[in-house]
């Protein structure tokens, strides 16, 4: 029993997502309690990053080496001087009067003012603004909205990474993100009822009077809803719409939703996003030049961005820079920035996300994300397409599931035969017959054929049922006669 | 969990050391999660209560003082126990209703994560006196040693050992081994 209990204790594992969220919350407590000087944080950060990177460095090295063989290298750059820590996020395109509250004090806002952690922004009637974060993500705040920047912490050792946590108390916001959420790049948006984790998603959230409308227009948005009966995880795909309140939960595709005035807001933001994309690339370009690259390589960086790279290529560039920074101890490393050739080999970098269980439907879903375009995926040979695979269960859990299945089956059989017996009672059989039939039913309830027959006869007339039982009884009696006549005699007596 | 090591971490945290903050988090997370897991009805509630407990510990860690005579580990598990009691007090009516619904809706495909076994074990543990079930959960699921358990339960180590052996003996009566094989 002791080893059984110990094994059971060992097999319990909390979800990864929960661990990450809780760790972040604990970090936030630390920050609010014992805020240290930047310099101190910086060196502690170096130590922690080097420690964390040790596990990944070998993987990155081999992955990088393999990538160089597959994709044509265009140029190489040298990384130096990691950027120093700063909020790196600013408010701009301010339209009308907007209130900024910092340390419980109202602060006057000017165009391109740097925002800090714990800042609160409130917009009034017909006022709006946008916030550009250090990683290039953009948040547009609509009228009558209140948000709090719970966390805004760039990672001083990595390029355009860090954690962002925004709390939407009420109102309407639009957010555009360009990178996948990982432990190093954690973007999180909270509302009173939910937490959202965008993966290169472009989405709108509206929260008013306990009602929440979420619309995702690009990639995936992982959402955790807080309900009275616990949490509920949802993966919102492209062009999906969710209407949520504590009493109602609806999801729908974008086309079937009556958007009305909401429609204008979406169209406007999609247009703005198209313009902002170029600006984002430019921002990455200048940051690379300013913070990481030697002067002599500027032309090469320019030519990469002039070649009209896709969002995925830019994301890959950012990842490569970060990998190089993680591996390097003295922050001086050669990296290869690549641009896909005109006829590229389709590469799938499938990344398994955690298994997220949908509490309501009790179904578990496993998602895989791809960094390739849908077109590329179609053109792949069959054997290279990754498909959704069922959840991997441990052997223990599998055995458990089988056991449970068996138990349920047995219960169903018992239920069925009990129901059947009840039916016979209702049709007032003779008392002796009832006991006989009950015994017969008990003897046949494990017989597969009989169960099926019972099922099929459930809705038949009493006459048919009587007929069947009679036949069965005669058959059993005959069998018994063939086997051991003495037993029959004894029974008759 | 080494008591000296934990006390050292707590002292460092009280002096503002971030590294110790994350080390202590690593030490406490699993035992608390497992403790809550076997006390609470489902995974979601376990996550909610675990996060409440851990956040409570870390936000009040500077107010913890050794001089009050309570050991850190027993302080931690007392917070956890109180949170669990609060949860059951608030959700008493809801839980009774929910239990029925859960029984009806139970599905093979649901995230098993030992839910089935857990329910069987929880039912068996309910038959034991509180101190016996507490000592078994702390020892076998949270992975604490008898010294730590004795601190938490305010009993001597010998008493804890007796509680465990008696608990295991009576648990054998209520457990159907086939369920766990």
XYZ file of C-alpha atoms in Angstrom:
674
model
C 0.000 0.000 0.000
C 2.847 2.378 0.845
C 4.520 2.014 -2.556
C 1.148 2.330 -4.236
C 0.479 5.622 -2.480
C 3.989 6.900 -3.213
C 3.639 6.075 -6.918
C 0.278 7.748 -7.022
C 1.753 10.861 -5.424
C 4.577 10.919 -7.973
C 2.221 10.610 -10.934
C 0.420 13.858 -10.133
C 1.780 16.676 -12.206
C 0.390 20.194 -12.495
C -0.067 21.723 -15.951
C 2.879 23.647 -17.375
C 0.796 26.694 -18.134
C -0.334 26.898 -14.530
C 3.272 26.672 -13.346
C 4.374 29.483 -15.667
C 1.513 31.760 -14.655
C 2.106 31.166 -10.961
C 5.851 31.669 -11.324
C 5.193 34.996 -13.015
C 2.858 36.033 -10.237
C 5.477 35.126 -7.632
C 8.055 37.142 -9.596
C 5.657 40.069 -9.573
C 5.412 39.814 -5.796
C 9.192 39.891 -5.598
C 9.333 42.957 -7.822
C 6.774 44.802 -5.741
C 8.460 43.824 -2.470
C 12.155 44.097 -2.995
C 12.898 46.133 -6.059
C 16.623 46.253 -6.575
C 18.748 48.638 -8.541
C 18.955 48.034 -12.267
C 22.628 47.166 -12.144
C 22.115 44.455 -9.586
C 19.180 43.028 -11.489
C 21.233 43.037 -14.624
C 24.013 40.851 -13.191
C 21.549 38.527 -11.484
C 19.775 38.313 -14.819
C 23.006 37.351 -16.605
C 23.618 34.593 -14.092
C 20.067 33.268 -14.388
C 20.033 33.436 -18.177
C 23.347 31.600 -18.485
C 22.069 28.950 -16.140
C 18.809 28.534 -18.046
C 20.524 28.605 -21.402
C 22.872 25.730 -20.522
C 20.080 23.227 -21.117
C 19.120 24.681 -24.464
C 22.499 25.679 -25.837
C 23.432 22.265 -27.260
C 20.036 21.945 -28.889
C 20.328 25.420 -30.399
C 23.803 24.670 -31.687
C 22.817 21.506 -33.546
C 19.537 23.065 -34.720
C 21.461 26.056 -36.060
C 24.042 23.892 -37.788
C 21.305 21.844 -39.458
C 19.507 25.026 -40.544
C 22.621 26.394 -42.247
C 22.771 23.306 -44.447
C 19.120 23.555 -45.404
C 18.738 27.259 -46.064
C 21.007 29.409 -48.143
C 22.957 31.819 -45.962
C 22.993 35.390 -47.161
C 25.179 37.207 -44.699
C 26.518 36.989 -41.226
C 26.650 39.570 -38.490
C 28.399 39.988 -35.196
C 26.398 40.525 -32.083
C 27.709 42.874 -29.469
C 26.420 45.089 -26.695
C 23.170 43.761 -25.326
C 20.664 46.517 -24.649
C 20.160 47.833 -21.156
C 16.870 47.327 -19.336
C 14.208 49.963 -19.827
C 10.451 49.858 -20.264
C 10.908 50.471 -24.011
C 7.165 51.038 -24.385
C 5.523 54.305 -25.312
C 2.131 55.861 -25.857
C 1.417 57.702 -29.094
C -1.292 58.837 -31.551
C -3.110 60.368 -28.607
C -6.505 61.609 -29.645
C -8.309 63.814 -27.088
C -7.793 63.871 -23.347
C -6.341 60.758 -21.847
C -5.530 60.216 -18.184
C -2.326 58.559 -17.065
C -2.133 57.573 -13.408
C 1.301 56.763 -12.029
C 1.841 56.071 -8.312
C -1.685 57.329 -7.552
C -0.960 60.649 -9.240
C -2.291 62.100 -12.462
C 0.466 62.725 -14.965
C 0.280 64.835 -18.080
C 0.591 62.881 -21.276
C 2.578 63.871 -24.281
C 3.100 62.153 -27.606
C 5.606 59.274 -27.423
C 5.804 59.380 -23.602
C 7.497 56.364 -22.097
C 5.172 54.192 -20.023
C 6.178 52.353 -16.883
C 5.039 49.288 -15.044
C 1.818 49.762 -13.011
C 0.718 52.770 -15.093
C -3.040 53.143 -15.462
C -4.496 54.639 -18.642
C -8.094 55.856 -18.876
C -9.725 57.155 -22.042
C -12.898 59.249 -22.106
C -15.664 59.681 -24.680
C -14.304 59.763 -28.253
C -10.676 59.592 -27.096
C -8.174 56.970 -28.112
C -4.475 56.174 -28.225
C -2.030 53.390 -28.949
C 0.809 51.801 -27.022
C 3.830 50.341 -28.778
C 5.653 47.793 -26.630
C 9.359 46.968 -26.574
C 8.805 43.784 -28.586
C 6.924 45.594 -31.357
C 3.451 44.521 -30.227
C 0.864 47.256 -30.438
C -2.182 47.918 -28.258
C -4.911 50.293 -29.456
C -7.167 51.677 -26.747
C -10.639 52.735 -27.771
C -12.898 55.288 -26.041
C -14.224 54.756 -22.478
C -11.543 52.251 -21.602
C -9.387 51.651 -18.545
C -6.245 49.534 -18.644
C -3.430 48.850 -16.231
C 0.060 47.842 -17.323
C 0.671 45.195 -14.675
C 4.002 44.131 -16.077
C 6.257 45.419 -18.802
C 9.662 43.923 -18.408
C 12.049 43.620 -21.336
C 14.671 40.932 -20.957
C 17.959 42.879 -20.805
C 19.900 39.990 -22.313
C 17.658 39.121 -25.225
C 16.421 40.977 -28.251
C 12.767 42.196 -28.190
C 11.744 39.676 -25.556
C 10.363 39.905 -22.062
C 6.991 39.806 -20.395
C 3.981 42.035 -20.881
C 0.887 41.830 -18.720
C -2.051 44.132 -19.364
C -5.244 44.289 -17.336
C -8.367 45.516 -19.095
C -10.792 46.705 -16.440
C -13.425 47.899 -18.904
C -13.697 49.139 -22.479
C -12.418 48.066 -25.829
C -8.901 47.265 -27.019
C -7.183 45.905 -30.113
C -3.891 44.095 -29.876
C -1.459 43.008 -32.568
C 1.399 40.704 -31.686
C 4.105 39.355 -33.960
C 5.774 36.651 -31.935
C 4.877 33.294 -30.466
C 4.315 33.143 -26.725
C 7.100 31.280 -24.967
C 8.601 31.419 -21.512
C 10.932 34.219 -22.637
C 8.253 36.130 -24.518
C 5.153 36.052 -22.426
C 2.374 38.386 -23.481
C -0.718 38.204 -21.358
C -3.925 40.180 -21.331
C -6.266 39.858 -18.355
C -9.866 40.881 -17.956
C -11.980 40.310 -14.828
C -13.219 37.029 -16.342
C -10.340 35.712 -18.416
C -6.645 35.614 -19.292
C -5.446 35.644 -22.895
C -2.115 34.477 -24.311
C -1.706 35.564 -27.943
C 0.426 33.609 -30.380
C 1.149 36.046 -33.191
C -2.529 36.919 -32.846
C -4.404 40.070 -33.840
C -7.458 40.361 -31.700
C -10.016 42.650 -30.172
C -11.417 42.437 -26.647
C -14.401 44.330 -25.379
C -15.403 44.139 -21.724
C -18.412 45.967 -20.336
C -21.002 45.176 -17.656
C -19.748 41.636 -17.081
C -19.971 40.844 -20.788
C -16.917 40.025 -22.805
C -16.580 39.940 -26.598
C -13.408 38.530 -28.076
C -12.623 38.452 -31.760
C -9.468 36.910 -33.158
C -8.471 37.745 -36.713
C -5.103 36.049 -36.976
C -3.388 32.893 -35.693
C -4.173 31.488 -32.260
C -5.292 33.045 -29.025
C -5.185 30.819 -25.948
C -7.784 31.854 -23.395
C -8.432 30.781 -19.856
C -11.923 31.696 -18.649
C -12.622 31.850 -14.941
C -16.046 30.399 -14.238
C -17.839 29.654 -10.981
C -17.036 25.972 -11.453
C -13.330 26.453 -12.150
C -11.290 27.408 -15.190
C -12.039 26.671 -18.799
C -9.404 26.645 -21.515
C -10.158 27.582 -25.097
C -7.940 27.935 -28.126
C -9.417 30.588 -30.315
C -8.528 30.169 -33.935
C -8.450 32.669 -36.755
C -11.744 34.518 -37.383
C -13.523 33.197 -34.345
C -15.777 35.213 -32.107
C -16.599 34.591 -28.448
C -19.398 36.172 -26.505
C -18.913 35.443 -22.820
C -20.602 36.355 -19.589
C -20.894 34.334 -16.361
C -24.293 33.145 -17.580
C -23.643 32.638 -21.260
C -20.918 31.236 -23.463
C -21.116 31.365 -27.253
C -18.517 30.915 -29.936
C -19.135 31.658 -33.544
C -17.303 32.252 -36.792
C -16.781 35.842 -37.816
C -19.016 35.665 -40.883
C -22.115 34.698 -38.928
C -21.743 37.387 -36.304
C -23.689 40.605 -36.615
C -20.919 43.059 -36.036
C -22.640 46.430 -36.610
C -20.572 49.280 -35.187
C -17.945 46.807 -34.035
C -17.291 46.135 -37.693
C -15.901 49.628 -38.337
C -13.473 49.281 -35.445
C -12.161 45.996 -36.836
C -11.778 47.242 -40.412
C -10.023 50.362 -39.161
C -7.575 48.338 -37.068
C -6.839 45.856 -39.819
C -5.950 48.778 -42.082
C -3.786 50.347 -39.386
C -2.056 46.996 -38.887
C -1.051 46.811 -42.531
C 0.637 50.199 -42.216
C 2.152 49.331 -38.850
C 3.733 46.120 -40.179
C 6.247 48.155 -42.208
C 6.972 50.297 -39.185
C 7.514 47.170 -37.096
C 10.085 45.818 -39.554
C 11.795 49.177 -39.503
C 11.858 49.116 -35.697
C 13.505 45.691 -35.694
C 15.995 46.888 -38.272
C 17.012 49.976 -36.299
C 17.139 48.071 -33.014
C 19.454 45.522 -34.600
C 21.707 48.230 -35.911
C 21.703 50.293 -32.749
C 22.099 47.587 -30.218
C 23.688 44.534 -31.676
C 25.504 44.974 -34.931
C 28.790 46.345 -36.058
C 28.645 49.286 -38.458
C 30.179 47.342 -41.330
C 27.195 44.973 -41.446
C 24.566 47.686 -41.750
C 24.314 47.240 -45.488
C 23.659 43.552 -45.084
C 20.878 44.209 -42.606
C 19.420 46.779 -44.988
C 19.455 44.341 -47.884
C 17.641 41.733 -45.750
C 14.839 44.139 -44.938
C 14.780 45.550 -48.497
C 14.121 42.064 -49.844
C 10.557 42.289 -48.442
C 10.838 39.570 -45.773
C 7.759 37.848 -44.412
C 6.710 38.116 -40.757
C 7.922 34.559 -40.224
C 11.364 35.396 -41.601
C 11.670 38.392 -39.322
C 10.535 36.275 -36.358
C 13.144 33.693 -37.290
C 15.793 36.408 -37.431
C 14.795 37.576 -33.931
C 14.911 33.993 -32.661
C 18.342 33.430 -34.237
C 19.697 36.572 -32.617
C 18.304 35.439 -29.257
C 19.702 31.942 -29.643
C 23.135 33.387 -30.406
C 22.863 35.691 -27.406
C 21.881 32.788 -25.185
C 24.769 30.591 -26.292
C 27.387 33.297 -26.140
C 29.018 34.065 -22.816
C 30.814 37.225 -23.870
C 27.954 38.340 -26.108
C 30.148 38.328 -29.207
C 28.961 35.745 -31.640
C 28.686 35.112 -35.339
C 25.165 34.403 -36.444
C 23.772 33.707 -39.863
C 20.756 35.657 -40.937
C 18.984 33.758 -43.652
C 16.487 34.633 -46.298
C 14.528 31.935 -48.024
C 15.583 31.194 -51.602
C 12.945 31.765 -54.350
C 12.136 28.039 -54.378
C 12.596 27.134 -50.737
C 12.506 23.704 -49.249
C 9.384 23.783 -47.123
C 10.516 23.501 -43.547
C 8.105 22.693 -40.820
C 9.033 23.773 -37.387
C 6.128 22.175 -35.629
C 5.992 23.067 -32.008
C 3.947 21.039 -29.639
C 1.980 23.046 -27.184
C 0.639 21.777 -23.925
C -2.383 19.599 -23.852
C -5.222 21.843 -22.932
C -8.317 20.251 -21.619
C -11.662 21.729 -22.338
C -13.483 21.507 -19.050
C -16.958 21.882 -20.465
C -16.842 19.151 -23.103
C -14.352 16.994 -21.194
C -12.388 16.555 -24.381
C -8.673 17.046 -24.551
C -7.191 18.800 -27.500
C -3.635 18.794 -28.704
C -2.601 21.655 -30.886
C 0.363 22.038 -33.111
C 1.446 25.325 -34.568
C 3.388 25.765 -37.751
C 5.509 28.619 -38.823
C 4.941 27.864 -42.480
C 2.160 29.283 -44.604
C -0.876 27.111 -45.314
C 0.156 26.948 -48.963
C 3.499 25.428 -48.037
C 1.807 22.823 -45.943
C -0.427 21.762 -48.810
C 2.529 21.352 -51.148
C 4.280 19.000 -48.747
C 4.467 15.268 -49.391
C 1.995 13.251 -47.319
C 4.590 11.758 -44.992
C 5.891 15.189 -43.970
C 2.529 16.604 -42.978
C 2.159 16.540 -39.264
C -1.253 15.524 -38.132
C -3.049 15.941 -34.872
C -2.250 13.030 -32.660
C -4.255 11.812 -29.676
C -3.125 12.732 -26.208
C -0.234 10.706 -25.020
C -1.293 8.991 -21.832
C 0.978 7.171 -19.542
C 0.525 3.446 -19.328
C -0.924 3.809 -15.892
C -3.582 6.208 -17.014
C -4.332 4.011 -20.033
C -4.854 0.999 -17.812
C -6.988 3.108 -15.588
C -9.069 4.269 -18.498
C -9.632 0.659 -19.637
C -10.615 -0.358 -16.137
C -13.035 2.493 -15.926
C -14.464 1.614 -19.331
C -15.043 -1.979 -18.239
C -16.724 -0.870 -15.054
C -19.009 1.460 -16.957
C -19.915 -1.340 -19.382
C -20.793 -3.669 -16.522
C -22.898 -0.952 -14.945
C -24.758 -0.430 -18.217
C -25.485 -4.142 -18.528
C -26.838 -4.270 -15.004
C -28.915 -1.199 -15.597
C -30.356 -2.673 -18.771
C -31.301 -5.986 -17.222
C -32.834 -4.233 -14.197
C -34.907 -2.118 -16.526
C -35.989 -5.231 -18.309
C -37.013 -6.950 -15.112
C -39.051 -3.933 -14.149
C -40.843 -4.088 -17.451
C -41.774 -7.693 -16.877
C -43.103 -6.836 -13.453
C -45.277 -4.174 -14.931
C -46.844 -6.630 -17.329
C -47.853 -8.801 -14.353
C -46.296 -12.118 -14.980
C -47.141 -15.018 -12.752
C -45.046 -14.892 -9.611
C -43.219 -18.137 -10.346
C -42.469 -16.988 -13.843
C -41.004 -13.762 -12.611
C -38.441 -15.530 -10.465
C -37.670 -17.871 -13.332
C -37.168 -15.061 -15.806
C -35.109 -13.098 -13.328
C -32.803 -16.053 -12.905
C -32.561 -16.503 -16.623
C -31.810 -12.857 -17.110
C -29.088 -13.051 -14.502
C -27.525 -15.953 -16.328
C -27.682 -14.256 -19.704
C -26.691 -10.757 -18.778
C -23.067 -11.328 -19.666
C -23.885 -12.856 -22.987
C -23.158 -10.322 -25.724
C -25.842 -11.565 -28.095
C -28.476 -11.497 -25.420
C -27.562 -7.967 -24.473
C -28.023 -6.857 -28.008
C -31.323 -8.679 -28.182
C -32.405 -7.087 -24.949
C -31.531 -3.709 -26.316
C -33.473 -4.320 -29.495
C -36.466 -5.624 -27.567
C -36.643 -2.748 -25.212
C -39.448 -1.136 -27.143
C -41.284 -4.288 -28.164
C -44.607 -5.553 -26.914
C -44.933 -7.714 -23.782
C -45.997 -10.588 -25.997
C -42.696 -10.576 -27.873
C -40.751 -10.336 -24.670
C -42.604 -13.280 -23.160
C -41.954 -15.258 -26.314
C -38.243 -14.546 -26.189
C -37.912 -15.453 -22.551
C -39.821 -18.675 -23.097
C -37.510 -19.626 -25.931
C -34.479 -18.833 -23.879
C -35.794 -20.818 -20.929
C -36.506 -23.848 -23.086
C -33.037 -23.629 -24.572
C -31.386 -23.468 -21.180
C -33.458 -26.385 -19.952
C -32.487 -28.423 -22.997
C -28.837 -27.630 -22.490
C -29.065 -28.650 -18.899
C -30.762 -31.893 -19.893
C -27.979 -32.690 -22.273
C -25.327 -31.990 -19.744
C -26.496 -33.527 -16.507
C -29.951 -35.042 -16.169
C -29.550 -35.481 -12.428
C -29.301 -31.775 -11.913
C -32.558 -31.198 -13.708
C -34.289 -33.771 -11.572
C -32.963 -32.122 -8.485
C -34.141 -28.740 -9.700
C -37.599 -30.072 -10.460
C -37.856 -31.512 -7.016
C 12.778 19.188 2.127
C 15.721 20.063 4.291
C 14.674 22.267 7.187
C 17.980 24.098 7.450
C 18.095 24.743 3.731
C 14.527 26.096 3.736
C 15.216 28.343 6.732
C 18.320 29.632 5.000
C 16.305 30.449 1.881
C 13.654 32.243 3.945
C 16.305 34.364 5.640
C 17.859 35.270 2.297
C 14.454 36.193 0.873
C 13.781 38.421 3.837
C 17.012 40.184 2.878
C 15.772 40.619 -0.700
C 17.531 37.801 -2.598
C 15.614 36.956 -5.777
C 17.472 33.708 -6.492
C 16.263 32.306 -3.160
C 12.763 33.436 -4.035
C 12.626 31.142 -7.054
C 14.450 28.333 -5.205
C 11.927 28.387 -2.397
C 9.113 28.464 -4.942
C 10.539 25.307 -6.528
C 10.748 23.599 -3.133
C 7.215 24.468 -2.078
C 5.252 24.231 -5.313
C 4.953 20.447 -5.668
C 4.251 19.517 -2.017
C 1.557 22.200 -1.756
C 0.005 21.296 -5.102
C -0.151 17.611 -4.184
C -1.502 18.359 -0.721
C -4.307 20.455 -2.250
C -4.883 17.912 -5.040
C -5.860 15.178 -2.600
C -7.989 17.451 -0.495
C -9.959 19.232 -3.194
C -12.556 17.922 -5.614
C -10.998 18.783 -8.993
C -7.915 19.981 -10.808
C -9.230 23.496 -11.446
C -9.978 24.126 -7.781
C -6.582 22.657 -6.882
C -4.892 25.167 -9.194
C -6.890 28.068 -7.786
C -6.229 27.185 -4.155
C -2.548 26.338 -4.770
C -1.972 29.724 -6.379
C -3.808 31.449 -3.518
C -1.671 29.604 -0.955
C 1.632 30.274 -2.721
C 0.857 33.932 -3.322
C -0.200 34.276 0.295
C 3.059 32.705 1.484
C 5.277 34.871 -0.688
C 3.442 38.107 0.005
C 3.592 37.544 3.754
C 7.022 35.953 3.936
C 8.591 39.030 5.485
C 6.080 38.864 8.335
C 7.085 35.270 9.133
C 9.333 35.123 12.136
C 11.075 32.120 13.677
C 10.883 33.651 17.093
C 7.142 33.054 17.260
C 7.991 29.377 17.669
C 6.277 28.139 14.498
C 8.481 26.375 12.002
C 8.317 27.654 8.443
C 7.061 24.428 6.928
C 4.225 24.118 9.443
C 3.374 27.786 8.842
C 3.124 27.021 5.105
C 0.878 23.991 5.500
C -1.312 25.755 8.026
C -1.972 28.423 5.401
C -2.812 25.668 2.904
C -5.095 23.872 5.349
C -6.898 27.111 6.238
C -7.434 27.966 2.558
C -8.894 24.508 1.946
C -11.218 24.829 4.952
C -12.324 28.256 3.692
C -13.029 26.786 0.275
C -15.233 24.026 1.668
C -17.029 26.435 3.968
C -17.900 28.794 1.117
C -18.758 26.113 -1.440
C -20.523 23.622 0.795
C -23.886 23.744 -0.982
C -22.434 23.990 -4.473
C -20.182 21.002 -3.915
C -22.994 18.735 -2.805
C -24.909 19.564 -5.975
C -21.827 19.334 -8.141
C -20.879 15.914 -6.862
C -24.080 14.534 -8.326
C -23.508 16.258 -11.648
C -19.920 15.085 -11.825
C -21.037 11.499 -11.201
C -23.515 11.731 -14.040
C -21.199 13.460 -16.432
C -18.087 11.464 -15.680
C -16.479 10.523 -18.941
C -13.631 8.203 -19.821
C -12.045 10.733 -22.123
C -11.797 13.466 -19.544
C -8.418 14.565 -18.321
C -7.922 11.583 -16.101
C -4.813 12.742 -14.311
C -5.756 10.204 -11.680
C -9.182 11.702 -11.060
C -10.752 8.283 -10.845
C -8.155 6.916 -8.458
C -8.129 10.148 -6.563
C -11.876 9.935 -5.927
C -11.556 6.347 -4.735
C -8.712 7.292 -2.449
C -10.427 10.433 -1.210
C -13.481 8.370 -0.281
C -11.286 5.880 1.535
C -9.410 8.647 3.364
C -12.708 10.191 4.470
C -13.262 7.147 6.670
C -10.069 7.791 8.635
C -9.714 10.256 11.512
C -8.494 13.682 10.341
C -4.989 13.440 11.835
C -4.419 9.994 10.276
C -5.487 11.057 6.799
C -3.492 14.312 7.140
C -0.306 12.429 8.062
C -0.753 9.995 5.145
C -1.305 12.783 2.589
C 1.682 14.757 3.849
C 3.958 11.736 3.887
C 3.078 9.905 0.678
C 1.779 12.641 -1.612
C 3.535 15.801 -0.482
C 6.728 13.840 0.175
C 7.473 15.273 3.613
C 9.405 13.381 6.266
C 8.113 12.555 9.725
C 9.967 15.424 11.430
C 8.293 17.932 9.159
C 4.918 16.272 9.586
C 5.336 16.299 13.358
C 5.934 20.074 13.156
C 2.853 20.602 11.044
C 0.584 18.424 13.153
C 2.072 19.593 16.439
C 2.790 16.032 17.515
C 5.875 14.040 18.358
C 7.557 11.964 15.654
C 6.560 8.735 17.413
C 2.957 9.866 17.482
C 3.129 10.645 13.766
C 4.559 7.188 13.026
C 1.750 5.576 15.018
C -0.821 7.700 13.212
C 0.568 6.598 9.864
C 0.683 2.904 10.641
C -2.844 2.981 12.074
C -4.000 5.030 9.103
C -2.506 2.571 6.618
C -4.034 -0.351 8.469
C -7.518 1.089 8.353
C -7.013 2.367 4.798
C -6.449 -1.224 3.690
C -10.009 -2.010 4.726
C -11.503 0.678 2.535
C -9.324 0.284 -0.543
C -10.127 -2.107 -3.316
C -6.690 -3.053 -4.664
C -8.046 -3.998 -8.067
C -8.894 -0.359 -8.664
C -5.262 0.611 -8.303
C -3.661 -2.111 -10.377
